[in-house]
XYZ file of N, CA and C in Angstrom:
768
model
N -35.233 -14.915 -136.932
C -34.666 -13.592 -136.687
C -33.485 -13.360 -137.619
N -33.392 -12.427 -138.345
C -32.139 -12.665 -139.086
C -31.379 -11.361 -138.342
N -29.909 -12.347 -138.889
C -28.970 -11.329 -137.780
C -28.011 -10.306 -138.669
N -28.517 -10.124 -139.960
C -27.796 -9.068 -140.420
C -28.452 -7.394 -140.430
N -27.246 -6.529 -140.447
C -27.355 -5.583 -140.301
C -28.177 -4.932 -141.724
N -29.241 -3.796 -141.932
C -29.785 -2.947 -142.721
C -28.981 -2.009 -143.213
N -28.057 -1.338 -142.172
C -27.819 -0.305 -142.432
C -26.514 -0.431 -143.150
N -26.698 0.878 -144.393
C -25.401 0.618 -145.125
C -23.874 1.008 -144.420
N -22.443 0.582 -144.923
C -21.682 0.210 -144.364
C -20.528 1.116 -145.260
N -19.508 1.678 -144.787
C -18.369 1.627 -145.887
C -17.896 0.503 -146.581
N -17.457 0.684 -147.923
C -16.963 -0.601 -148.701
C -16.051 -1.180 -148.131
N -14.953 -0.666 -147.412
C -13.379 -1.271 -147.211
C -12.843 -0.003 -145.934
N -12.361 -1.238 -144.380
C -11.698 0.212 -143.679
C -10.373 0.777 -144.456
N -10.102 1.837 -143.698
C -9.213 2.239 -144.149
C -7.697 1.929 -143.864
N -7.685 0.919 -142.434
C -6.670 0.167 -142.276
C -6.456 -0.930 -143.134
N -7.301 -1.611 -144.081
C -7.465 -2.664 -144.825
C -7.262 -2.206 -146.441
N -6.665 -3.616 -147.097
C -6.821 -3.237 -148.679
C -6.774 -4.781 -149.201
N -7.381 -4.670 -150.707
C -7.559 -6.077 -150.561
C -6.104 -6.212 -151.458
N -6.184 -7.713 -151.779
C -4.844 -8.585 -152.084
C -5.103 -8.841 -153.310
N -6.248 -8.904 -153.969
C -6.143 -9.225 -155.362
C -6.936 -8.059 -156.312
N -6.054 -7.122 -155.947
C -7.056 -5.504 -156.564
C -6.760 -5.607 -158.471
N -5.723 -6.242 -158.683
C -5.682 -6.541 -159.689
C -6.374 -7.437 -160.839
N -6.759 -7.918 -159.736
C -8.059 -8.946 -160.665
C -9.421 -8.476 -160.811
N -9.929 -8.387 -162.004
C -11.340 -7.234 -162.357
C -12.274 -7.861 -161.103
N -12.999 -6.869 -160.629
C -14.105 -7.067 -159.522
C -15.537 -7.541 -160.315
N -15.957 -8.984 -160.034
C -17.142 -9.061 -160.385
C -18.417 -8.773 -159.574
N -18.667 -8.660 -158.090
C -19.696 -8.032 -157.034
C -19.029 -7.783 -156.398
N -18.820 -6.820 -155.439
C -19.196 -6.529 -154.358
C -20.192 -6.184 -153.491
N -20.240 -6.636 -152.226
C -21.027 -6.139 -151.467
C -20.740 -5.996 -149.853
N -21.594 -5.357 -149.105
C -20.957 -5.202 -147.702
C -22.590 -5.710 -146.662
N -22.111 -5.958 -145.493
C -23.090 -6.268 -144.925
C -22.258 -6.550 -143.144
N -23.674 -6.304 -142.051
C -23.081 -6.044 -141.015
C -23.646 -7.182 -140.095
N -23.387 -8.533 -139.373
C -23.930 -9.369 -139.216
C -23.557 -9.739 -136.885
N -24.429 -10.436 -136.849
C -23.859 -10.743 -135.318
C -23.745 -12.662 -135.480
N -22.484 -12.436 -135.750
C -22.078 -13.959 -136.526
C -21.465 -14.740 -135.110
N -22.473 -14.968 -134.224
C -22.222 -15.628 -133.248
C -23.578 -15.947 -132.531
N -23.473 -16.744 -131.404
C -24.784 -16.980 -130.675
C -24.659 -16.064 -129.512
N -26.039 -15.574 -129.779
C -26.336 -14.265 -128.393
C -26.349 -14.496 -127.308
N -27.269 -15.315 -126.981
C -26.960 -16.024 -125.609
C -25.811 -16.466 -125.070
N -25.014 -17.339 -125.925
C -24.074 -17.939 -125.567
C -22.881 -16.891 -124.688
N -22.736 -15.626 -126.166
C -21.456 -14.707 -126.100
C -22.208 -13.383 -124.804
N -23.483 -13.028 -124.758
C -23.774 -11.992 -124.309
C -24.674 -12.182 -122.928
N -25.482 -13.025 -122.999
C -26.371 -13.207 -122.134
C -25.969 -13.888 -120.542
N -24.951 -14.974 -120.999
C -23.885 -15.559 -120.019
C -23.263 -14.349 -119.059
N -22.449 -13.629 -119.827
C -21.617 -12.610 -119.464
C -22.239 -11.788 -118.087
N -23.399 -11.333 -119.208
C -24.651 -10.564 -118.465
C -24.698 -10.958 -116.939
N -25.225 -12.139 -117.188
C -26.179 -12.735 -115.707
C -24.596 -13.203 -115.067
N -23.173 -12.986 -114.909
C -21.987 -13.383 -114.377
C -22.209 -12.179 -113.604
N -22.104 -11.222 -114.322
C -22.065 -9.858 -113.978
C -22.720 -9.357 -113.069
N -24.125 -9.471 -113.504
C -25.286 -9.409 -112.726
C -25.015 -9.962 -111.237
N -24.870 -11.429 -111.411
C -24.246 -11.988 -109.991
C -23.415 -11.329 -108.843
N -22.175 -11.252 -109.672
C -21.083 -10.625 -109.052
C -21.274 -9.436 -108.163
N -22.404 -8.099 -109.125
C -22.913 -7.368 -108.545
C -23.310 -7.141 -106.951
N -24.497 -8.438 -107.549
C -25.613 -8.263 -106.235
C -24.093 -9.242 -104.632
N -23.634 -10.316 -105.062
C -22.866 -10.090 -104.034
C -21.710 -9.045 -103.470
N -21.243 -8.025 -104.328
C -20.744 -7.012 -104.115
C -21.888 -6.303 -102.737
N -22.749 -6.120 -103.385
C -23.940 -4.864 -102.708
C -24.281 -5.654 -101.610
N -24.233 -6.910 -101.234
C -24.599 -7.143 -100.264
C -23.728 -7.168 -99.314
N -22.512 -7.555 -99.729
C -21.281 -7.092 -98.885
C -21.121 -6.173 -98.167
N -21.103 -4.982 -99.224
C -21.375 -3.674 -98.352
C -22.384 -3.477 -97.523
N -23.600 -3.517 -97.758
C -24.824 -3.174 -97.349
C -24.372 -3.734 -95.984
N -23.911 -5.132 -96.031
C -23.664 -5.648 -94.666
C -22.987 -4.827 -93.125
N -21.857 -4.130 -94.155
C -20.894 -3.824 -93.322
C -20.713 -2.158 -94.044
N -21.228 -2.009 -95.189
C -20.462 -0.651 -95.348
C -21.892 -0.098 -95.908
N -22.433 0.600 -95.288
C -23.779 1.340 -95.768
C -23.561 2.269 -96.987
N -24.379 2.995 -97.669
C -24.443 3.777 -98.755
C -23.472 3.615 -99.691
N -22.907 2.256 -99.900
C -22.634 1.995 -101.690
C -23.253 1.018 -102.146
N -24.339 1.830 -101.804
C -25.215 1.351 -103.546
C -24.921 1.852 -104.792
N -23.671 3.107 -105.300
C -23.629 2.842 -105.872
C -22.409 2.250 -106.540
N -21.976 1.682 -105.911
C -21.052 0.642 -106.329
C -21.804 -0.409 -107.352
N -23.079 -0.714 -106.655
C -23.778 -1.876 -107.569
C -24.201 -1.610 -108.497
N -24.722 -0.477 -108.496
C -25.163 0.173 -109.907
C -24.138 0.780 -110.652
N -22.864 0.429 -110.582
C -21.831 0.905 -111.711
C -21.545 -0.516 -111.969
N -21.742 -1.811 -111.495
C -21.452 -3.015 -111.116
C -22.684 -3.321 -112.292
N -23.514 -2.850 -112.242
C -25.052 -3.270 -113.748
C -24.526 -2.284 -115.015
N -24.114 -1.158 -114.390
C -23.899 -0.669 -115.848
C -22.608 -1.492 -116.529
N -21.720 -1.787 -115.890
C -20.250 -2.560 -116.440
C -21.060 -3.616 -117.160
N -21.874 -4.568 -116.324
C -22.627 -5.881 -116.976
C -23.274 -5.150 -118.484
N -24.004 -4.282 -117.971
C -24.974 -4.020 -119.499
C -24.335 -3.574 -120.113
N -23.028 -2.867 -120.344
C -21.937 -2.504 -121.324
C -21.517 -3.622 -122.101
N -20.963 -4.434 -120.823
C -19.931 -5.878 -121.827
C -21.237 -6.775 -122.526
N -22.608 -6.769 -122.024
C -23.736 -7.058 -122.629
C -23.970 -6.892 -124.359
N -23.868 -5.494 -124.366
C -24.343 -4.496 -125.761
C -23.211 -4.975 -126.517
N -21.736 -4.379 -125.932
C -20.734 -4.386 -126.587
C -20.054 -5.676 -126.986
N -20.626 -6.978 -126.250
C -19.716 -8.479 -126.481
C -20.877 -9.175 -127.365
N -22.280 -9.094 -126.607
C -23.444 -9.940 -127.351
C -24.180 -9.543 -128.296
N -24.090 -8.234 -128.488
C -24.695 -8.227 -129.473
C -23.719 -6.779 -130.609
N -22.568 -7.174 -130.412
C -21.637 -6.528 -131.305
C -21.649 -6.819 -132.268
N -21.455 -6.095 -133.728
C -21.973 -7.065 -134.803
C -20.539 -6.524 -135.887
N -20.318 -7.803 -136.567
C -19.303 -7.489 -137.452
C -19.357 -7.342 -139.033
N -18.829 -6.456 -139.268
C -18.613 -5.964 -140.698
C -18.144 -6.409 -142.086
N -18.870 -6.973 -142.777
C -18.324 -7.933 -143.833
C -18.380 -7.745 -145.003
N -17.247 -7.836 -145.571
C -16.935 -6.910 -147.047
C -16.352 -7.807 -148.111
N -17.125 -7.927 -149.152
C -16.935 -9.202 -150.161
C -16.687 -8.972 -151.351
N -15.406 -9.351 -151.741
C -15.448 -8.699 -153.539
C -14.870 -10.159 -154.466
N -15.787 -10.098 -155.378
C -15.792 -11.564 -156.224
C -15.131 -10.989 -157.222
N -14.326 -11.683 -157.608
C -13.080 -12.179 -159.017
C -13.801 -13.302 -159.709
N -13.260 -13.046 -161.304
C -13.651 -14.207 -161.793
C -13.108 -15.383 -161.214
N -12.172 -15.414 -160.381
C -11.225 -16.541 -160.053
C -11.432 -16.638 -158.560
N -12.013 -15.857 -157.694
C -12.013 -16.259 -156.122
C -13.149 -14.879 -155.464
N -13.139 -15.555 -154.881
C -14.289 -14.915 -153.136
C -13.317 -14.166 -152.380
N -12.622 -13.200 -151.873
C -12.055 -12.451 -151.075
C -13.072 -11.403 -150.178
N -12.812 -11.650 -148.642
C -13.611 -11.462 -147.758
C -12.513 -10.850 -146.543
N -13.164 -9.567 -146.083
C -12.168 -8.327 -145.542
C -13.310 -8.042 -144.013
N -12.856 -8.286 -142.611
C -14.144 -8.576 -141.871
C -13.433 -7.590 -140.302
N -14.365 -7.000 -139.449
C -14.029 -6.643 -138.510
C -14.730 -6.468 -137.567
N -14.615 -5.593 -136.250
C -15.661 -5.745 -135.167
C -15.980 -4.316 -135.698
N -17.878 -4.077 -135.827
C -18.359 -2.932 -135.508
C -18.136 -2.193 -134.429
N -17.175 -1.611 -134.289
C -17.127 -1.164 -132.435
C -16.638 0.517 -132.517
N -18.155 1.309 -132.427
C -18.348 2.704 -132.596
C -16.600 3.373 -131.634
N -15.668 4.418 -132.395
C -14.937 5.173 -131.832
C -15.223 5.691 -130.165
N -16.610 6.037 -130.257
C -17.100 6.402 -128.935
C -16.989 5.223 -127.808
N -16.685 4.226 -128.002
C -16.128 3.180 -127.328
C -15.057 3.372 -126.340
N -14.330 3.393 -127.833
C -12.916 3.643 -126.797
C -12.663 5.197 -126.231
N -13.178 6.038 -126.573
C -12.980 7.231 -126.080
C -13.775 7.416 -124.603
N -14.975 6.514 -124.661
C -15.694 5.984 -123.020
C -14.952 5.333 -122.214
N -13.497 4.012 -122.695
C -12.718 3.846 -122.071
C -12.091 4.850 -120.905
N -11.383 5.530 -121.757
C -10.643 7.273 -121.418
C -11.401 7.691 -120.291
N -13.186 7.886 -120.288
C -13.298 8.658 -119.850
C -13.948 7.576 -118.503
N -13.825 6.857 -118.882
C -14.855 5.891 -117.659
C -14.021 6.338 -116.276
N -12.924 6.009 -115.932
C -12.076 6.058 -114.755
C -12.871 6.977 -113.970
N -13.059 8.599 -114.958
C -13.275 9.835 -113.685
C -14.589 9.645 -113.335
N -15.430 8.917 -113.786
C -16.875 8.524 -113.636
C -16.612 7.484 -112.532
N -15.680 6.544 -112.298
C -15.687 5.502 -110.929
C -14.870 6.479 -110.347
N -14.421 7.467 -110.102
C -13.681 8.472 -108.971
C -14.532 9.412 -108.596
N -15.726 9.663 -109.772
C -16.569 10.705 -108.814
C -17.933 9.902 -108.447
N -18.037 8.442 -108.343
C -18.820 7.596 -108.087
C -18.136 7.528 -106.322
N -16.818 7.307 -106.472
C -15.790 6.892 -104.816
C -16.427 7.984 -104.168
N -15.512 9.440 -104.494
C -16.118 10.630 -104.045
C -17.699 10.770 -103.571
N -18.343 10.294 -104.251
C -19.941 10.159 -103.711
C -20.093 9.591 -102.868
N -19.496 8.291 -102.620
C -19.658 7.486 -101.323
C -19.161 8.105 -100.365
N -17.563 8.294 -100.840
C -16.918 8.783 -99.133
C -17.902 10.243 -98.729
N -18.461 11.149 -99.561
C -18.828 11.708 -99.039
C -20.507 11.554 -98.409
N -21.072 10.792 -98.713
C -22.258 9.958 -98.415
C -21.876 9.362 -96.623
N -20.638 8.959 -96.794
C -20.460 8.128 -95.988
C -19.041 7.918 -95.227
N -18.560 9.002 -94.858
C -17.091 9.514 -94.388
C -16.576 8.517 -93.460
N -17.417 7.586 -92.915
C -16.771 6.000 -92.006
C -16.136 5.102 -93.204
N -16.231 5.288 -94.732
C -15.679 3.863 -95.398
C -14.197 4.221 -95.308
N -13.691 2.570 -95.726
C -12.392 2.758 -95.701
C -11.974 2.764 -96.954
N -10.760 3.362 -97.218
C -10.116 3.217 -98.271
C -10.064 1.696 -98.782
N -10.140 1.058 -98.226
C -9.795 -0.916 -98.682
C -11.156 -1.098 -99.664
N -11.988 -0.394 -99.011
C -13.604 -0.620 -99.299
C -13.619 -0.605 -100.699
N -12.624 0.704 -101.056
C -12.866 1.150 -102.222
C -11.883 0.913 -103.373
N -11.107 0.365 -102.867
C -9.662 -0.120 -103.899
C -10.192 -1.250 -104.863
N -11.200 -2.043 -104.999
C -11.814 -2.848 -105.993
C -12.135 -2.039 -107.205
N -12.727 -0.573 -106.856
C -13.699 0.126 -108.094
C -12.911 0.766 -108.440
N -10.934 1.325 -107.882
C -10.315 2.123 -107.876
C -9.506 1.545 -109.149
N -8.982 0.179 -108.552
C -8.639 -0.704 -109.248
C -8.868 -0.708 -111.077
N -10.532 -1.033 -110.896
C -11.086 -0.932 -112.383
C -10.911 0.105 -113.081
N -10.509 1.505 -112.354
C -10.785 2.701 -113.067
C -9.018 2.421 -113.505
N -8.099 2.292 -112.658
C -6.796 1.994 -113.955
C -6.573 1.299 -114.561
N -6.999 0.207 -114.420
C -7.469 -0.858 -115.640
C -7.633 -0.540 -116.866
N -8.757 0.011 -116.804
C -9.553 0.730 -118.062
C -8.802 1.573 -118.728
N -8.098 2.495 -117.913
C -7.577 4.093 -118.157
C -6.431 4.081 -118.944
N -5.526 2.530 -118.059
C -4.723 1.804 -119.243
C -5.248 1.329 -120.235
N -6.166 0.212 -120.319
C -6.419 -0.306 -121.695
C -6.487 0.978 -122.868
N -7.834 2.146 -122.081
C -8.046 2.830 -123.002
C -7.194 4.019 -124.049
N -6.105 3.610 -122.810
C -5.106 4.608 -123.645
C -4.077 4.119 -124.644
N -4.118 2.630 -124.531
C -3.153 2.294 -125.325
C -3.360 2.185 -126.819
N -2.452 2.696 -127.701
C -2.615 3.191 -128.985
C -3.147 1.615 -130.082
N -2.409 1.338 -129.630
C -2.473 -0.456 -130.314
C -3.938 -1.285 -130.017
N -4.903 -0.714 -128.519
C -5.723 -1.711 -128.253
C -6.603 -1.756 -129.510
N -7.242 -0.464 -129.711
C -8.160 -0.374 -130.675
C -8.120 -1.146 -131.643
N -7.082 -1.336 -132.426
C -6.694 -2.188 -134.158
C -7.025 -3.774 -133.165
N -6.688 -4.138 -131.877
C -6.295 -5.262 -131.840
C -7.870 -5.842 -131.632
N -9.032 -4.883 -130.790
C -10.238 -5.224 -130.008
C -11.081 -5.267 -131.516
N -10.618 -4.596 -132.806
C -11.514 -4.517 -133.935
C -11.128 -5.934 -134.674
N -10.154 -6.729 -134.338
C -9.941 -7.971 -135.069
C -10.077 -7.542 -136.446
N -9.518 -7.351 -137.070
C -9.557 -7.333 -138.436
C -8.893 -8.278 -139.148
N -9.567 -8.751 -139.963
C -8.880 -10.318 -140.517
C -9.336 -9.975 -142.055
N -8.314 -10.969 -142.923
C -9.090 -11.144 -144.001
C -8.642 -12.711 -144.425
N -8.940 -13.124 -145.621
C -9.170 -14.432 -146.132
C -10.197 -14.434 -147.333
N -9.499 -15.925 -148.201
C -10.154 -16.021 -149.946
C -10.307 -17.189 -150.101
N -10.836 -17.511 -150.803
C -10.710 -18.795 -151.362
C -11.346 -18.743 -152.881
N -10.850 -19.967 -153.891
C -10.929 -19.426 -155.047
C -12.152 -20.456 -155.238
N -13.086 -20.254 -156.349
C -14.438 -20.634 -156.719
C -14.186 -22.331 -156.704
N -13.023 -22.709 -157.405
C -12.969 -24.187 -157.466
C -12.947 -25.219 -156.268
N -12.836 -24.048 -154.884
C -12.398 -25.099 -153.681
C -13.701 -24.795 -153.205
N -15.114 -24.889 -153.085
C -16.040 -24.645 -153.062
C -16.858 -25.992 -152.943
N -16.864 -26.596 -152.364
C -17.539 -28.203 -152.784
C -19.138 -28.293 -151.997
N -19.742 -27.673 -151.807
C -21.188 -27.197 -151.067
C -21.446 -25.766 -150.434
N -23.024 -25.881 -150.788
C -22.789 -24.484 -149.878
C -24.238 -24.545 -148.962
N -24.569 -24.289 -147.703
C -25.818 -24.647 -146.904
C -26.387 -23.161 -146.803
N -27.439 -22.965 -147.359
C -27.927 -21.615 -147.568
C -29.519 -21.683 -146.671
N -29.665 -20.721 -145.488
C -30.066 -19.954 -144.732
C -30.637 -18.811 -145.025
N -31.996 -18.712 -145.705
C -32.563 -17.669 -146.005
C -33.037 -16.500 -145.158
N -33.988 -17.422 -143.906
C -33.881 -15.940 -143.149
C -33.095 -15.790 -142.127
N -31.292 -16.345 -141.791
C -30.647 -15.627 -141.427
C -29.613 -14.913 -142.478
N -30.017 -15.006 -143.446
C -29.402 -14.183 -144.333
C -27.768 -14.398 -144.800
N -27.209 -16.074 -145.332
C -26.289 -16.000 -145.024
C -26.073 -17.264 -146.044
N -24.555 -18.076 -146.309
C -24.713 -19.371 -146.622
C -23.745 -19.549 -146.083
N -23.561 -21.101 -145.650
C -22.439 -21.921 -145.149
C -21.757 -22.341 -146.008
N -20.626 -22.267 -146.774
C -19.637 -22.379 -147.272
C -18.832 -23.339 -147.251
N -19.194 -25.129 -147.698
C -17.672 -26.192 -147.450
C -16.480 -25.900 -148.545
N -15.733 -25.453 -147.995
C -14.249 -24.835 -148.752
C -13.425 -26.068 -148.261
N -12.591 -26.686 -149.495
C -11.181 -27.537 -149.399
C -10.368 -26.545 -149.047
N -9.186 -26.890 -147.962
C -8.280 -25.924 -147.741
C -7.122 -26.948 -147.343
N -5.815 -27.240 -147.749
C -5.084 -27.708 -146.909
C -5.247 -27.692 -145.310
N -6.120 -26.601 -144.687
C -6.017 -26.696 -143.463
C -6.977 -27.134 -143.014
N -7.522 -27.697 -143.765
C -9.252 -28.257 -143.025
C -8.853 -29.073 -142.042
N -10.122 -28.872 -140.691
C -10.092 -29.116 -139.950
C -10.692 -30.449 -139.732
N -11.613 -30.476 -140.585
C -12.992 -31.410 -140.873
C -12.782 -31.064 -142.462
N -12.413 -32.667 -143.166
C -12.475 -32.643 -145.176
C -13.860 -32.471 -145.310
N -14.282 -31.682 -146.660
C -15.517 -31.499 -147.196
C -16.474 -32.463 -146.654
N -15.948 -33.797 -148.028
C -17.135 -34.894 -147.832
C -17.237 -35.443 -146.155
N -16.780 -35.050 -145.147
C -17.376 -35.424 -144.003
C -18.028 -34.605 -143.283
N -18.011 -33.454 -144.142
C -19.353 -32.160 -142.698
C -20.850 -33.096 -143.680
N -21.536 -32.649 -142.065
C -22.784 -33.370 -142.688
C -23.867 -31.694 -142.109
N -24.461 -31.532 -143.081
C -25.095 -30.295 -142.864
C -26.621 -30.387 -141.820
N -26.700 -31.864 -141.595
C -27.859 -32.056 -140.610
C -27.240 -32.045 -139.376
N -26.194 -31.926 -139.085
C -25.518 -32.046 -138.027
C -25.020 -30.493 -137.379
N -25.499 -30.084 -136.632
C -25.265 -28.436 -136.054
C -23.847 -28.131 -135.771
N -23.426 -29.466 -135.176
C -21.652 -29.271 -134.780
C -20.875 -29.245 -136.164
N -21.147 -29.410 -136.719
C -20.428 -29.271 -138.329
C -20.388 -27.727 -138.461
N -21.265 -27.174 -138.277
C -21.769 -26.020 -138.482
C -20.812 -24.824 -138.509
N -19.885 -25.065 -137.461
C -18.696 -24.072 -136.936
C -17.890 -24.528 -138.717
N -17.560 -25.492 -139.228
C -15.886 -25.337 -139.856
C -17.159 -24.819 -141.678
N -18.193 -24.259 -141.171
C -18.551 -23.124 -142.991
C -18.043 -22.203 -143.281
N -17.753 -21.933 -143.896
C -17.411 -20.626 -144.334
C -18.596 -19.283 -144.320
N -19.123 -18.253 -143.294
C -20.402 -17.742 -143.846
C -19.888 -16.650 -144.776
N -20.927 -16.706 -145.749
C -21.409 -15.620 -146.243
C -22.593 -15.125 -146.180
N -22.122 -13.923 -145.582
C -23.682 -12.656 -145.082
C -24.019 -12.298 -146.491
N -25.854 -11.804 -146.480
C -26.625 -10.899 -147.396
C -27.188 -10.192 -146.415
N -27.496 -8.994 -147.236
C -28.690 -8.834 -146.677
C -29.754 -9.202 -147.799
N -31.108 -8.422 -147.717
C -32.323 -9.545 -147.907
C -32.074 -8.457 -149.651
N -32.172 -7.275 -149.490
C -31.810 -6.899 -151.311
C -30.459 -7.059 -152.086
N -29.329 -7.713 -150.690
C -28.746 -8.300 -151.895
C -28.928 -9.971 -152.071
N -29.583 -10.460 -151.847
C -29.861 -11.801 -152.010
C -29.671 -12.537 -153.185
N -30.451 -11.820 -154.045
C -30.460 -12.081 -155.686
C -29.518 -12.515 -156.213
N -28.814 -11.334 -156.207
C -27.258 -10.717 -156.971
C -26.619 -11.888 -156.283
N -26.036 -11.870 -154.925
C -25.058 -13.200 -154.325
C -25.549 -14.364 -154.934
N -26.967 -14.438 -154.623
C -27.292 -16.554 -154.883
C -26.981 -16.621 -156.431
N -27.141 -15.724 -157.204
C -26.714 -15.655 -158.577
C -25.196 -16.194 -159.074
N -24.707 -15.125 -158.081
C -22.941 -15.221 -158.166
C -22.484 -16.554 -157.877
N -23.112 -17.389 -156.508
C -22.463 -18.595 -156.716
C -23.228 -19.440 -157.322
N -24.265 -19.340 -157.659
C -24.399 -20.350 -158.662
C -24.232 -20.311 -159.935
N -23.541 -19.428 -160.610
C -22.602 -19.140 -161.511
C -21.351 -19.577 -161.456
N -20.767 -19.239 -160.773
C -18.863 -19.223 -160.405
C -18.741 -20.665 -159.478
N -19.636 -21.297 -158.580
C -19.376 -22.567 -158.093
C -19.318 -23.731 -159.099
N -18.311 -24.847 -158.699
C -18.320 -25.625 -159.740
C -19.315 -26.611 -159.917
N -19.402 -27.313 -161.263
C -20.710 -28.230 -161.511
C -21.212 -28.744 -160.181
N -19.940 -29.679 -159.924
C -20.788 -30.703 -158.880
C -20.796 -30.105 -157.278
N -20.642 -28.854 -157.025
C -20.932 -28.398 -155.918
C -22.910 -27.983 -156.012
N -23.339 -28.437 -154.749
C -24.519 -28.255 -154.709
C -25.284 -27.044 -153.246
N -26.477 -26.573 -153.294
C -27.120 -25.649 -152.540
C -28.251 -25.817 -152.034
N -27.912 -26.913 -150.303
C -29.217 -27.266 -150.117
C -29.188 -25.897 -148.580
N -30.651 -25.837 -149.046
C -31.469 -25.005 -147.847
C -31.776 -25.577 -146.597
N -31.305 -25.487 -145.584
C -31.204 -25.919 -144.530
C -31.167 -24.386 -143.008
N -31.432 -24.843 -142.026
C -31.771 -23.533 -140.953
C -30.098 -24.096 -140.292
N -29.286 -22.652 -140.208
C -27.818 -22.780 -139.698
C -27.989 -22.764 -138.234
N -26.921 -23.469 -137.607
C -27.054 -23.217 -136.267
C -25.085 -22.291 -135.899
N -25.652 -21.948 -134.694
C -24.365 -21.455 -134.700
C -23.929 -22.091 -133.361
N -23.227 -22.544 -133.116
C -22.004 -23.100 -131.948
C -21.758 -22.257 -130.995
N -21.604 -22.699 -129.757
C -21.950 -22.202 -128.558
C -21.115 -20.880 -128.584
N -19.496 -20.695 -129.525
C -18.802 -19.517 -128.903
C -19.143 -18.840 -130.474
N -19.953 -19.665 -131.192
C -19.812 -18.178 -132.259
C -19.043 -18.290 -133.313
C-alpha cells in the first residue's frame, strides 16, 4: 500500500521559509505522506472510543432512557479522532542544494477543522436540548459529561495559538556528506535515510536495516511514484562514494 499522497501540494506554507534560500536550489519537490502506523496511531484510538461509548449508552439506557444520542455523538467523536489522528497525513517539502537536503514538514489538517472545533459545542447543546426534551425526567448531572466536552472544545477551538501548535511544523537538513546509507522502499514510496548527527541516537554503523526497530532513527524521504526518478537520481549523485542503497520493505514503529 503506499502511503503517499497524489495530490499536488503547495511548495512551502506560508508560516515557513527555508534557511538556506541562498544556496542555488537543485530539486525540489513536495509530497503528502501518512508517516506513521495506522493501526497503531488510529485504529487503537478508534476501538478506545468505541468502548467508552457503548459503556456510556449502557449506563444510561440503564437508568436514563432516550440518550441514545449521547452514544452516537460518542461514535462520531471516535470516527473524528479516527480520520483526523490515523489517517492524517503530513506534508513534505524538499529542496536540494548542492551542499545539503533541507526538509520543511507539517500536519495536513484542512482549516475546516478547526472552524468544526468552534462550531462543535452548539451541536452537543442542541444534542442536550434533544434529550431533555425527549426526556424531561434527566438530570442535569446526566448531562454535565457532554456539557463538559462542548467547553473543552469551544476553548481549544478558540485559541489563536492552537492551530500553529496541532499543525507541528518543523523543519531540519542535513548536508549530503553526513549521509552514510540509505534503505529505499519502493512501493511505500520513500527512503530511510542513516544521517551522522552529533545527536544520534543510534551511530550509523550500528542501525542494521534487517532489523524493524532500527527503523524509527531514518531519516524518511517521501516520493511520489512520478517523482521517483528525479529523487533516486539526486541521491545517487550528491551521496557520498561509500554510502550505499539497499532495497529493503520499511517498517514503521508502533507510534510512527
Amino acid at each position: 500500500m503506499r502511503r503517499t499522497g497524489w495530490r499536488k501540494t503547495p511548495d512551502l506554507s506560508d508560516r515557513m521559509e527555508w534557511k538556506y534560500s541562498a544556496e542555488p536550489q537543485v530539486l525540489t519537490w513536495t509530497v503528502k505522506a501518512i508517516d506513521r502506523n495506522i493501526l497503531a496511531s488510529g485504529i487503537a484510538g478508534f476501538i478506545l472510543g468505541c468502548i467508552s461509548s457503548v459503556g456510556i449508552l449502557l449506563g444510561l439506557l440503564l437508568q436514563r432512557p432516550g440518550m441514545v444520542e449521547v452514544f452516537i455523538l460518542g461514535i462520531l467523536v471516535s470516527s473524528y479522532a479516527f480520520i483526523t489522528m490515523g489517517m492524517e497525513k503530513t506534508v513534505f517539502v524538499y529542496r536540494a542544494t548542492e551542499e545539503r537536503l533541507e526538509i520543511c514538514q507539517w500536519q495536513d489538517i484542512p482549516d475546516l477543522v478547526f472552524t468544526f472545533l468552534k462550531v462543535f459545542p452548539f451541536i452537543i447543546v442542541g444534542i442536550i436540548l434533544m434529550a431533555l426534551i425527549s426526556n424531561p425526567a434527566l438530570s442535569i448531572a446526566a448531562l454535565a459529561g457532554p456539557a463538559l466536552v462542548g467547553i473543552l472544545l469551544a476553548s481549544v477551538g478558540g485559541d489563536s495559538n492552537y492551530k500553529a501548535i496541532y499543525k507541528r511544523f518543523r523543519q531540519h537538513d542535513f548536508t549530503w556528506d553526513n549521509v552514510d546509507r540509505a534503505l529505499l522502499d519502493p512501493r511505500k514510496g520513500l527512503l530511510g535515510l542513516s544521517v551522522s548527527s552529533p545527536n544520534n541516537v543510534i551511530f550509523d554503523d550500528q542501525i542494521d536495516f534487517d532489523n524493524p526497530n532500527d527503523h524509527r532513527y531514518l531519516k524518511r524521504i517521501y516520493f511520489r511514484k512520478d517523482q521517483e526518478y528525479a529523487v533516486l537520481e539526486l541521491f545517487r549523485r550528491k551521496m557520498p562514494a561509500r554510502a550505499t542503497i539497499v532495497e529493503k520493505n520499511y517498517k514503521y514503529d508502533f507510534s510512527g
